[in-house]
Short mmCIF file of C-alpha atoms in Angstrom, two decimals:
data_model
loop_
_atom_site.label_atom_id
_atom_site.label_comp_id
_atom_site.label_asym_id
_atom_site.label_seq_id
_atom_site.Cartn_x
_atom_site.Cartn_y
_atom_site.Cartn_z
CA UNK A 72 7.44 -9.06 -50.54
CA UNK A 73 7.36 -8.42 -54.03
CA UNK A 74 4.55 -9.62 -56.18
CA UNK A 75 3.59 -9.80 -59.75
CA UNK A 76 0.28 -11.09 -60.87
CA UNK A 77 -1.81 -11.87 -63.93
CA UNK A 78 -5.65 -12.50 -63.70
CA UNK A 79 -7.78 -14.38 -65.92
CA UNK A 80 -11.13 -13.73 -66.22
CA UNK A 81 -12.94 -16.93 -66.41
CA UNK A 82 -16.72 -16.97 -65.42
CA UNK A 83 -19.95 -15.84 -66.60
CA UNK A 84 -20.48 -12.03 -66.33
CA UNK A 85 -23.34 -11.09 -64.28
CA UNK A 86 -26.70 -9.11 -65.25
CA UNK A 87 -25.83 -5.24 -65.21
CA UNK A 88 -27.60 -3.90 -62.10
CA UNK A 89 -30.84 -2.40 -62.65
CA UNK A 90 -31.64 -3.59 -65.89
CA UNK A 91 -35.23 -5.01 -66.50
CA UNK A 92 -36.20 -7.40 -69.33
CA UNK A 93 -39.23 -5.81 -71.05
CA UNK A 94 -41.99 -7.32 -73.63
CA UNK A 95 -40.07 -8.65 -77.20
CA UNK A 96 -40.01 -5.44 -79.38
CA UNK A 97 -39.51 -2.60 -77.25
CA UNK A 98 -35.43 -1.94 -78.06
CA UNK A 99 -34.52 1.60 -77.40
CA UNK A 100 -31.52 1.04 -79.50
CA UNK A 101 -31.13 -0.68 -83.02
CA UNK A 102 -29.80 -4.35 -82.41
CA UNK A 103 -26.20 -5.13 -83.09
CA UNK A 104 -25.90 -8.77 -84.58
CA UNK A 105 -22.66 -10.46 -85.34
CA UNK A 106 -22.85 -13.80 -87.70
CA UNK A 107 -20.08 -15.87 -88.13
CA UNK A 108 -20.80 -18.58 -90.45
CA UNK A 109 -17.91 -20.98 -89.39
CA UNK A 110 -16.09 -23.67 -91.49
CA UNK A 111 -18.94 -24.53 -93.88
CA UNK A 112 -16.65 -26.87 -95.92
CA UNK A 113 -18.09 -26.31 -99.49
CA UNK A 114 -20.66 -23.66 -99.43
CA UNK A 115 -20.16 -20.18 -99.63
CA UNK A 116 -19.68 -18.06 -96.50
CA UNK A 117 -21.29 -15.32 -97.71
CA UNK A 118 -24.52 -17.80 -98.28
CA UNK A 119 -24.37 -19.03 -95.27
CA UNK A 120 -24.32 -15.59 -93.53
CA UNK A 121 -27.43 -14.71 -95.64
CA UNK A 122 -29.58 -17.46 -94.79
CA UNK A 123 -29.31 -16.80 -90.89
CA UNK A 124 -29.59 -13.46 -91.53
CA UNK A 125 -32.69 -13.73 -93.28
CA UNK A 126 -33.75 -16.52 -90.32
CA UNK A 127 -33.24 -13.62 -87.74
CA UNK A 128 -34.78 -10.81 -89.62
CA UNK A 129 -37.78 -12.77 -90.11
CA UNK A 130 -37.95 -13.39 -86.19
CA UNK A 131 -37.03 -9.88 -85.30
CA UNK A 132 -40.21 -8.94 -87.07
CA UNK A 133 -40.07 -5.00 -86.81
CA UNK A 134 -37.09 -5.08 -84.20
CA UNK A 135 -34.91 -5.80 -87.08
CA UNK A 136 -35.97 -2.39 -88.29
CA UNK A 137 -32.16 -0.09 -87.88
CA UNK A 138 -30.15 -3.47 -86.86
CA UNK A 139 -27.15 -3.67 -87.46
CA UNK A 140 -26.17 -7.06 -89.13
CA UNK A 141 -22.04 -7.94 -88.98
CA UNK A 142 -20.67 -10.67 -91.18
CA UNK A 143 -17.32 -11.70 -89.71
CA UNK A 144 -14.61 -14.38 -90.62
CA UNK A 145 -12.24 -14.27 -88.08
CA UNK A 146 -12.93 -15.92 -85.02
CA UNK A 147 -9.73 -14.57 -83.31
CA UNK A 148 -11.04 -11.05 -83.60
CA UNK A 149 -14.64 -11.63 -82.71
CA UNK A 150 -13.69 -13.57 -79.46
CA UNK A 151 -11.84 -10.67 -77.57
CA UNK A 152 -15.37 -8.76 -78.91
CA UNK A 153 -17.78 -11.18 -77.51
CA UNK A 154 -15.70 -10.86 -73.98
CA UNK A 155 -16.36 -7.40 -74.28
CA UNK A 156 -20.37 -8.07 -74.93
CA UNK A 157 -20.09 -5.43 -78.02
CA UNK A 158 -23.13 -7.59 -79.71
CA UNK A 159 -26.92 -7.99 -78.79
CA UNK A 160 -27.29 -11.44 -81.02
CA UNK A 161 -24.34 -13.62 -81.79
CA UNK A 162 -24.58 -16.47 -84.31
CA UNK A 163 -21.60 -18.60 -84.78
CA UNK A 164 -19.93 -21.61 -84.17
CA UNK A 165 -19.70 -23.16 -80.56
CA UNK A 166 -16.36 -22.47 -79.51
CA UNK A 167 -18.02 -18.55 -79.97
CA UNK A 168 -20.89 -19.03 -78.01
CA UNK A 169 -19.43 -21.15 -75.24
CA UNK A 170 -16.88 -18.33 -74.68
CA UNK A 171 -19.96 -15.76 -74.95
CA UNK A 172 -22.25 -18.17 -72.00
CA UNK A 173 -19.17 -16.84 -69.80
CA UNK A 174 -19.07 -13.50 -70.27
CA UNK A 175 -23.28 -12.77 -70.12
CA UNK A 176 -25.05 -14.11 -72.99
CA UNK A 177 -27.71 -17.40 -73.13
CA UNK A 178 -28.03 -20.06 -75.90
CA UNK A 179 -31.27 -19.84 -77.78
CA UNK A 180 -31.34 -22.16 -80.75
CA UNK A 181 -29.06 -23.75 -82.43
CA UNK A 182 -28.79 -26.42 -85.85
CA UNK A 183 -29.48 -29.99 -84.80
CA UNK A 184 -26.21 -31.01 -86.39
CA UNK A 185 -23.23 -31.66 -84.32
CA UNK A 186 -19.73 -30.42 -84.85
CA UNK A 187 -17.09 -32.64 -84.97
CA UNK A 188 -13.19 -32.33 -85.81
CA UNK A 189 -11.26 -35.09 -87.49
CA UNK A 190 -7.64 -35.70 -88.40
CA UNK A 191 -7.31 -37.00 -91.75
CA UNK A 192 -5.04 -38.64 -93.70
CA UNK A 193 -4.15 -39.84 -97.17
CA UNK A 194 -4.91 -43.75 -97.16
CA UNK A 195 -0.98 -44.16 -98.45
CA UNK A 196 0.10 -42.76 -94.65
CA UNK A 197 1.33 -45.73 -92.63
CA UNK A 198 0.62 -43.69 -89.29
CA UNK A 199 -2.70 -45.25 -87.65
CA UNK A 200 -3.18 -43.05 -84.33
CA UNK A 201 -2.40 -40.03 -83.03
CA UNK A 202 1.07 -40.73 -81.56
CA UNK A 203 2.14 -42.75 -85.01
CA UNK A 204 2.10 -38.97 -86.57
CA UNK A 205 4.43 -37.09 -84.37
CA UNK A 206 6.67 -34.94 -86.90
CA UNK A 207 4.60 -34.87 -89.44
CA UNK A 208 2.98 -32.07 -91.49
CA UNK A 209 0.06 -30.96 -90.49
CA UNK A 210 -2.91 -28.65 -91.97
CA UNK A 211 -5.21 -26.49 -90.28
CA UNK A 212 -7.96 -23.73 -90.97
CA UNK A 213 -7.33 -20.72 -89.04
CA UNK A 214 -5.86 -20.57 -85.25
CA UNK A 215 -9.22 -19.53 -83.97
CA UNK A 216 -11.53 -21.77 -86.19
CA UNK A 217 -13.92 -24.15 -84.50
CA UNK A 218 -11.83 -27.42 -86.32
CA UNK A 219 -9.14 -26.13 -84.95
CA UNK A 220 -9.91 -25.09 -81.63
CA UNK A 221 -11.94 -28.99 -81.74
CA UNK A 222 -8.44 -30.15 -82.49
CA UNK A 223 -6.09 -28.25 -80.27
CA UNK A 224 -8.38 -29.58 -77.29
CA UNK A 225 -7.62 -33.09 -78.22
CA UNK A 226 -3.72 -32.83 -78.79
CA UNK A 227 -3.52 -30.98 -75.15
CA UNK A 228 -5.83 -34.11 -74.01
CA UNK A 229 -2.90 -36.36 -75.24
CA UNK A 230 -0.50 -34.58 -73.06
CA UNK A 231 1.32 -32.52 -76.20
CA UNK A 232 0.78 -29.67 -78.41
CA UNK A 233 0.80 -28.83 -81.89
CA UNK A 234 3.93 -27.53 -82.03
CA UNK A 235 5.43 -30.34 -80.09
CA UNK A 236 3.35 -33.31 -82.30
CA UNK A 237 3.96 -32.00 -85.99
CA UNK A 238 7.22 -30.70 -87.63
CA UNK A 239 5.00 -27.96 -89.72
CA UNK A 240 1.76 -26.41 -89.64
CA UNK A 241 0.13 -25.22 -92.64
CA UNK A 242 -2.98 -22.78 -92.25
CA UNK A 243 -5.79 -22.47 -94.45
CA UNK A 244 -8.88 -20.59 -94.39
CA UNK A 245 -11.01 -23.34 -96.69
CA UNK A 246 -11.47 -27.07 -95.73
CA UNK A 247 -11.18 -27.94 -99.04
CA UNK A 248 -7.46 -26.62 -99.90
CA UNK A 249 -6.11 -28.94 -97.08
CA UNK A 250 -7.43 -31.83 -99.10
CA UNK A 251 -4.95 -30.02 -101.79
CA UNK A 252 -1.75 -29.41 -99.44
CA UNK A 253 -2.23 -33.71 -98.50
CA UNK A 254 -1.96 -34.29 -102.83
CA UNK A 255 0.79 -31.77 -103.40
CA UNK A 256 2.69 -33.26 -99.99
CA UNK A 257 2.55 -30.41 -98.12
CA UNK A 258 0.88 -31.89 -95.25
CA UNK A 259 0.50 -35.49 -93.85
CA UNK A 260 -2.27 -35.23 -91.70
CA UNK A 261 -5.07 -32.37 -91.87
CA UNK A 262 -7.83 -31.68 -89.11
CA UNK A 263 -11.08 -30.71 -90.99
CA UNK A 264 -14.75 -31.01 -89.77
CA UNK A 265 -16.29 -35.01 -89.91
CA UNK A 266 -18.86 -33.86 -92.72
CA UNK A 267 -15.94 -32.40 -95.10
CA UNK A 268 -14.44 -35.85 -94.03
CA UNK A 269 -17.36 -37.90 -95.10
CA UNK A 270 -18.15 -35.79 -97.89
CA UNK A 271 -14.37 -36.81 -99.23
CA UNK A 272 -15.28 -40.62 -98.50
CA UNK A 273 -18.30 -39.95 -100.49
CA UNK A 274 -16.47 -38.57 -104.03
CA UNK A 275 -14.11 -41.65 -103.33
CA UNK A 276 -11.07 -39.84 -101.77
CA UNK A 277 -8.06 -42.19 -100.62
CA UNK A 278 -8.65 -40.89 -97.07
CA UNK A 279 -8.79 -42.27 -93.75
CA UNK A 280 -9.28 -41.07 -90.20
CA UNK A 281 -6.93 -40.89 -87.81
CA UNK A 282 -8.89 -39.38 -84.81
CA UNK A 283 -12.09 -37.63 -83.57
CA UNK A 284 -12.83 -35.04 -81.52
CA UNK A 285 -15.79 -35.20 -79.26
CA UNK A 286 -18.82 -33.75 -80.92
CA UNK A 287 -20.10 -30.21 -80.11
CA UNK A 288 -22.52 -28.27 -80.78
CA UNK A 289 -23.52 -26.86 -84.59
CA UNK A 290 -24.11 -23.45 -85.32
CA UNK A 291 -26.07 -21.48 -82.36
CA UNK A 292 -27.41 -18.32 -81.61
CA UNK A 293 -27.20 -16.58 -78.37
CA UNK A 294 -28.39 -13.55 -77.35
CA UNK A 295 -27.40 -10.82 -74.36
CA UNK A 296 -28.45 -10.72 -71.07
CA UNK A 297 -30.11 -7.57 -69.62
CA UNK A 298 -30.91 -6.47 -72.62
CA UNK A 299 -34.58 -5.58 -73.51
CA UNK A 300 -34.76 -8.46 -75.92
CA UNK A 301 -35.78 -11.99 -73.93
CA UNK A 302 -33.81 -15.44 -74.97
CA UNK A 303 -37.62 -16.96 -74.15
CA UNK A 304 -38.83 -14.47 -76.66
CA UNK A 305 -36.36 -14.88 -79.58
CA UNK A 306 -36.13 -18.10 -79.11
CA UNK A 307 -39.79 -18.67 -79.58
CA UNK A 308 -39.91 -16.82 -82.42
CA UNK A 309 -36.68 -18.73 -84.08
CA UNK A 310 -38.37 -22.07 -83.60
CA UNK A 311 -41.65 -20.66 -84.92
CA UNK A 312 -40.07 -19.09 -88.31
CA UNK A 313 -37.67 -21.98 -88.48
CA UNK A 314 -40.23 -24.60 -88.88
CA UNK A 315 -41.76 -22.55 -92.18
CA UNK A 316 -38.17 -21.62 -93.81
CA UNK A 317 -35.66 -22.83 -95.83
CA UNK A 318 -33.19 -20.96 -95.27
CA UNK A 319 -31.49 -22.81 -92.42
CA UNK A 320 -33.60 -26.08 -92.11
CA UNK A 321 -34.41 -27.36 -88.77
CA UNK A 322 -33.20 -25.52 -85.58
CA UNK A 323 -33.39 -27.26 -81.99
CA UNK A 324 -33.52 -25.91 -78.39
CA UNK A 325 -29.87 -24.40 -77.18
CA UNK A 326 -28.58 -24.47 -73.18
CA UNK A 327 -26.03 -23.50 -71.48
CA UNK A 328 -24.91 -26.99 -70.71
CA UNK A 329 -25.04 -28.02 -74.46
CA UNK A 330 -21.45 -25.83 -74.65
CA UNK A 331 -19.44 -26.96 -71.66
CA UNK A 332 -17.10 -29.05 -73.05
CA UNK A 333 -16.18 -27.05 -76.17
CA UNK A 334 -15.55 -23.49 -73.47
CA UNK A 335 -13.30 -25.75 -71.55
CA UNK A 336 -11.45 -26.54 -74.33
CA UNK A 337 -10.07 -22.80 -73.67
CA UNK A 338 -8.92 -23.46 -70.92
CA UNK A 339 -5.70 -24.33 -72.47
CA UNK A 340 -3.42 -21.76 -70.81
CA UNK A 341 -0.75 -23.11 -68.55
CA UNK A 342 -1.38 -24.51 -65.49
CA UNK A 343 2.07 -23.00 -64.12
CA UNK A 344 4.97 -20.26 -64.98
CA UNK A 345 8.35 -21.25 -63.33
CA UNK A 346 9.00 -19.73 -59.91
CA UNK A 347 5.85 -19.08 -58.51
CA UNK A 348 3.89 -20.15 -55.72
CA UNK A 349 0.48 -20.02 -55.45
CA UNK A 350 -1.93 -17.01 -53.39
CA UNK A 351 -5.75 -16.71 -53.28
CA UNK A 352 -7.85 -14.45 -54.44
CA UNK A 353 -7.95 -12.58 -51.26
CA UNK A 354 -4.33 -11.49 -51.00
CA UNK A 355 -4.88 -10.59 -54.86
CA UNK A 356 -7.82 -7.95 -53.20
CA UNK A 357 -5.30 -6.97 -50.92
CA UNK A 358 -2.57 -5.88 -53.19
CA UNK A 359 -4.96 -3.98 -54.96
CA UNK A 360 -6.07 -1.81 -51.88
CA UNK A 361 -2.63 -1.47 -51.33
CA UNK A 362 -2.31 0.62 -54.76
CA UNK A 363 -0.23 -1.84 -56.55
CA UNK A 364 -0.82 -1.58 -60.20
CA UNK A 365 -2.53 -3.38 -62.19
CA UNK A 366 -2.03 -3.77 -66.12
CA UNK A 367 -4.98 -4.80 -68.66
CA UNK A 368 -3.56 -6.68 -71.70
CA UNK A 369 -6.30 -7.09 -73.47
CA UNK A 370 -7.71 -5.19 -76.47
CA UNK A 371 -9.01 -1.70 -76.30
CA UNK A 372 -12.79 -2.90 -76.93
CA UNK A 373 -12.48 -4.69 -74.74
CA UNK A 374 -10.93 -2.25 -71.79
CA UNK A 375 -13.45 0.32 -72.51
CA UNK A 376 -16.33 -2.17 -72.50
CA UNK A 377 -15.54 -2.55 -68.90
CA UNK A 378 -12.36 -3.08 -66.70
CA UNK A 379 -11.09 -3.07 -62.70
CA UNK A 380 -11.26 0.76 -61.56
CA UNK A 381 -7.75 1.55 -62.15
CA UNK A 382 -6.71 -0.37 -64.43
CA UNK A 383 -4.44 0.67 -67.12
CA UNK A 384 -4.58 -0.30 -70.52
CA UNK A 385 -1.36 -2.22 -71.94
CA UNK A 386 -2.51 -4.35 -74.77
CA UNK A 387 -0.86 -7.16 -75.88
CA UNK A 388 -0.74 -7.04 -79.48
CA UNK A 389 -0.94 -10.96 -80.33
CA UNK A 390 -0.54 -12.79 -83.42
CA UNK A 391 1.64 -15.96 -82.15
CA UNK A 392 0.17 -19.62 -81.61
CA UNK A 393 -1.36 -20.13 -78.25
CA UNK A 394 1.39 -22.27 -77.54
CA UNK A 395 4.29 -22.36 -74.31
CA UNK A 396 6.77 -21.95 -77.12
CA UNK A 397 5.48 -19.78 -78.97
CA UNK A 398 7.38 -17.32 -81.27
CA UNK A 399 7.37 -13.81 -79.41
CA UNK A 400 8.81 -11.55 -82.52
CA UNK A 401 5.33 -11.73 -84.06
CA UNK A 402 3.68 -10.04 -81.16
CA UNK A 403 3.49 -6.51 -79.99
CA UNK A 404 3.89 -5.96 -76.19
CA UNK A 405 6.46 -2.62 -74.77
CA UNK A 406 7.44 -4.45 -71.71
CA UNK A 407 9.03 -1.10 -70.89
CA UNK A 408 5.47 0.80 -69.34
CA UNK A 409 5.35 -1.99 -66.48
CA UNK A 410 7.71 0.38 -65.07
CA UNK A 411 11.39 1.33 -64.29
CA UNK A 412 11.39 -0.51 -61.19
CA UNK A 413 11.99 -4.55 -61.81
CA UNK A 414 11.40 -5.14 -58.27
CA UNK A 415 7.95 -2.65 -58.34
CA UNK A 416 4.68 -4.86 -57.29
CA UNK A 417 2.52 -5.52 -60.41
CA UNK A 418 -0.14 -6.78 -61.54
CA UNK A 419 -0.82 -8.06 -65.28
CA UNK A 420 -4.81 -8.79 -66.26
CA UNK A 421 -6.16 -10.82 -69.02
CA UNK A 422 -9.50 -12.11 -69.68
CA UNK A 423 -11.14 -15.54 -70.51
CA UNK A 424 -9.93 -18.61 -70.37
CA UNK A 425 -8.47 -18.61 -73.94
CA UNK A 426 -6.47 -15.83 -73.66
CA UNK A 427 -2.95 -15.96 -73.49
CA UNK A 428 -2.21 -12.86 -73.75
CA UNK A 429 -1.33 -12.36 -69.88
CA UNK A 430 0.55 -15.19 -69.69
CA UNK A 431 2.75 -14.25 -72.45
CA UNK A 432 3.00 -10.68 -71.12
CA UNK A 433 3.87 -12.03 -67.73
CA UNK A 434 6.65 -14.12 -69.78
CA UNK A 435 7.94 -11.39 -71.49
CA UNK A 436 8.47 -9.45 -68.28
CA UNK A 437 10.41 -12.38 -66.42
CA UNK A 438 12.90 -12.12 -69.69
CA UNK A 439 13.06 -8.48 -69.40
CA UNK A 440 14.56 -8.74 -65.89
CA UNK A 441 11.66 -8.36 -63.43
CA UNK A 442 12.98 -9.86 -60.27
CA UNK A 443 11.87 -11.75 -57.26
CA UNK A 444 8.42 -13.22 -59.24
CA UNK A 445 5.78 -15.16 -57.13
CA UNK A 446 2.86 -16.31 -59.08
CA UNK A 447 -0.05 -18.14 -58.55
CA UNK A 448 -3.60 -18.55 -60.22
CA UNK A 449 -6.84 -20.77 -60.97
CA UNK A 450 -8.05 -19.26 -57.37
CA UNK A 451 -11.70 -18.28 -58.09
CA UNK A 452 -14.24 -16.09 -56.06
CA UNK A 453 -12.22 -12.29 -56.15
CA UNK A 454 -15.53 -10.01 -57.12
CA UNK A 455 -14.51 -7.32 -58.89
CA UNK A 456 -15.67 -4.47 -60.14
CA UNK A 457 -15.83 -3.76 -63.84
CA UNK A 458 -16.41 0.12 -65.49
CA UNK A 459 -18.20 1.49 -68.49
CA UNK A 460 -19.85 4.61 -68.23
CA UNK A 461 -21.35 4.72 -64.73
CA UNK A 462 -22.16 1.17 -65.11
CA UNK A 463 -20.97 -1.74 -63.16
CA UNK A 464 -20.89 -5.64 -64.26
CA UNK A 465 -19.75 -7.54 -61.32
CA UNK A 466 -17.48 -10.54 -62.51
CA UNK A 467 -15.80 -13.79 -60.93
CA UNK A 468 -12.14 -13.45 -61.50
CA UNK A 469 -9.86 -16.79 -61.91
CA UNK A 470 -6.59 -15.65 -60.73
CA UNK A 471 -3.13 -16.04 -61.79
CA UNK A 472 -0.72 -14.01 -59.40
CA UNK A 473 3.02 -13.92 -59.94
CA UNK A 474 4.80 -13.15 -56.83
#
């Protein structure tokens, strides 16, 4: 029996064997900190990043001393780095740091504010729910934002897509211009966070709402487990400096549970691929003893931050929509090095449950001619282990197999 398979890693990474937590301030390397500052509607990025830097280095007291501070602004490049754990401290938005709770990292404080996603429209649209604005235009910040990610959860949650609801999808990275592309007519509807929408009401904008997300979680900070550096500690420390500064006003307690609805909201890959059937996890083992192949499609950080023993690395360069439909010719994938052999066994990894790049992969190679396909996934409880340099993380692996 032939059998192709992708795997999607899905659950929280466990703590790297042998590692001890040790008293707040003894690091034996520099800390690497990655801050996202998010859709912030009208204020400056760059001012937001300072002010939570200057929050942590304030906290870190002298184990800020050599770290490394990262301002990023693409969420669809930090995400694949936050599977691979590349960071020490992560501040960001919560779609961030519910994906980072799965792959080994704890909440430890986080603004009191909630984050909420809202699609707008001018007050002159005669649509008045979500279904009264299929085919029209609609604006979004980037793929990977927080509104957007807010958003795409709610479309799936009314049984469609993005692609399938609107005619057109303008992207934009501020909040602000997609006030802009409603007056010029380039959109009809936009999906922007509920404070840029009452912000708008405020200055006496012709707006209305259309529909709300649930609310999640504000900015956050989490911070890596096994590392020498203690949540209890940090967070401590946050609270302490937090309740003296100005620089990011109030900040509350963080758990876990505080971001499980926003990391299921990544959960958004298909549920099925035409012709297969579905296998546990232990037949998935099986193959694997057996020899059969198995392909890694995500990034290179990623692979060398840890992977399967054997694994090969065949990254799926992706820059289409997460979508069923989506538009192949913008991606990067040679479909060629899964082999000669169409009817060879295979297997195609991914990892996390917003990742799409081993479905689409797995796609790809059912166009290219790969015969006799059996497939099957969401079967938890394979334990496999992961590599980096002598070390081994030990991971719960949700599986999608493709027979």
């Amino acid at each position: 029996m032939t059998t192709h398979l992708f795997t999607r890693n899905v659950l929280k990474t466990c703590l790297l064997a042998g590692l001890v937590s040790v008293q707040f301030g003894l690091h034996a390397a520099p800390l690497n900190v990655l801050i996202n500052p998010g859709d912030q509607g009208e204020k400056s990025r760059y001012s937001v990043y300072q002010s939570w830097e200057a929050l942590l280095k304030t906290a870190l007291k002298r184990d800020a001393a050599g770290a490394k501070f990262n301002l990023s602004m693409d969420a669809s490049a930090e995400l694949p780095a936050v599977r691979a754990r590349n960071y020490d401290i992560i501040v960001a938005p919560s779609h961030i740091i519910g994906a980072a709770v799965r792959f080994g990292y704890t909440p430890v404080v986080g603004s009191p504010e909630a984050t909420q996603a809202v699609l707008v429209a001018m007050q002159s649209n005669p649509a008045s729910n979500f279904g009264q604005t299929k085919g029209q235009k609609l604006g979004l910040t980037q793929q990977d934002s927080v509104t957007t990610y807010l958003m795409r959860g709610e479309v799936n949650a009314n049984n469609s897509s993005i692609k399938q609801q609107y005619s057109n999808t303008y992207h934009s990275r501020y909040q602000d211009a997609l006030y802009a592309c409603m007056q010029l007519s380039q959109c009809d509807v936009v999906a922007v966070e509920r404070a840029t929408y009452d912000r708008w009401l405020a200055a006496k904008q012709p707006v209305k709402m259309i529909m709300a997300s649930k609310p999640a979680p504000g900015m956050s900070i989490a911070v890596k487990d096994g590392i020498d550096l203690t949540a209890s500690s940090l967070r401590n420390s946050l609270l302490a400096v937090a309740k003296t500064s100005s620089e990011t006003g109030a900040l509350v307690n963080a758990k876990a549970e505080d971001f499980s609805y926003i990391s299921k909201l990544g959960y958004h890959t298909p549920l099925s691929l035409a012709g297969t059937t579905l296998v546990d996890s232990a037949e998935v083992e099986k193959l694997m003893q057996r020899g059969v192949r198995y392909f890694d499609t995500r990034v290179g950080t990623e692979y060398t931050e840890g992977h399967i023993p054997g694994a090969i690395s065949l990254p799926y360069g992706e820059k289409s929509l997460k979508e069923t439909d989506f538009d192949s010719k913008q991606d990067q994938f040679d479909v060629s090095k899964l082999g000669a052999d169409k009817n060879a066994e295979l297997i195609i990894g991914c990892g996390g449950g917003e990742c799409w790049k081993s479905y689409k992969s797995s796609l790809l190679a059912v166009r290219a001619g790969y015969k006799n396909l059996l497939g099957a996934w969401r079967f938890c409880g394979l334990e496999s282990q992961w590599q980096k340099s002598g070390a081994v993380q030990l991971m719960d692996v949700e599986q999608l197999v493709i027979q």
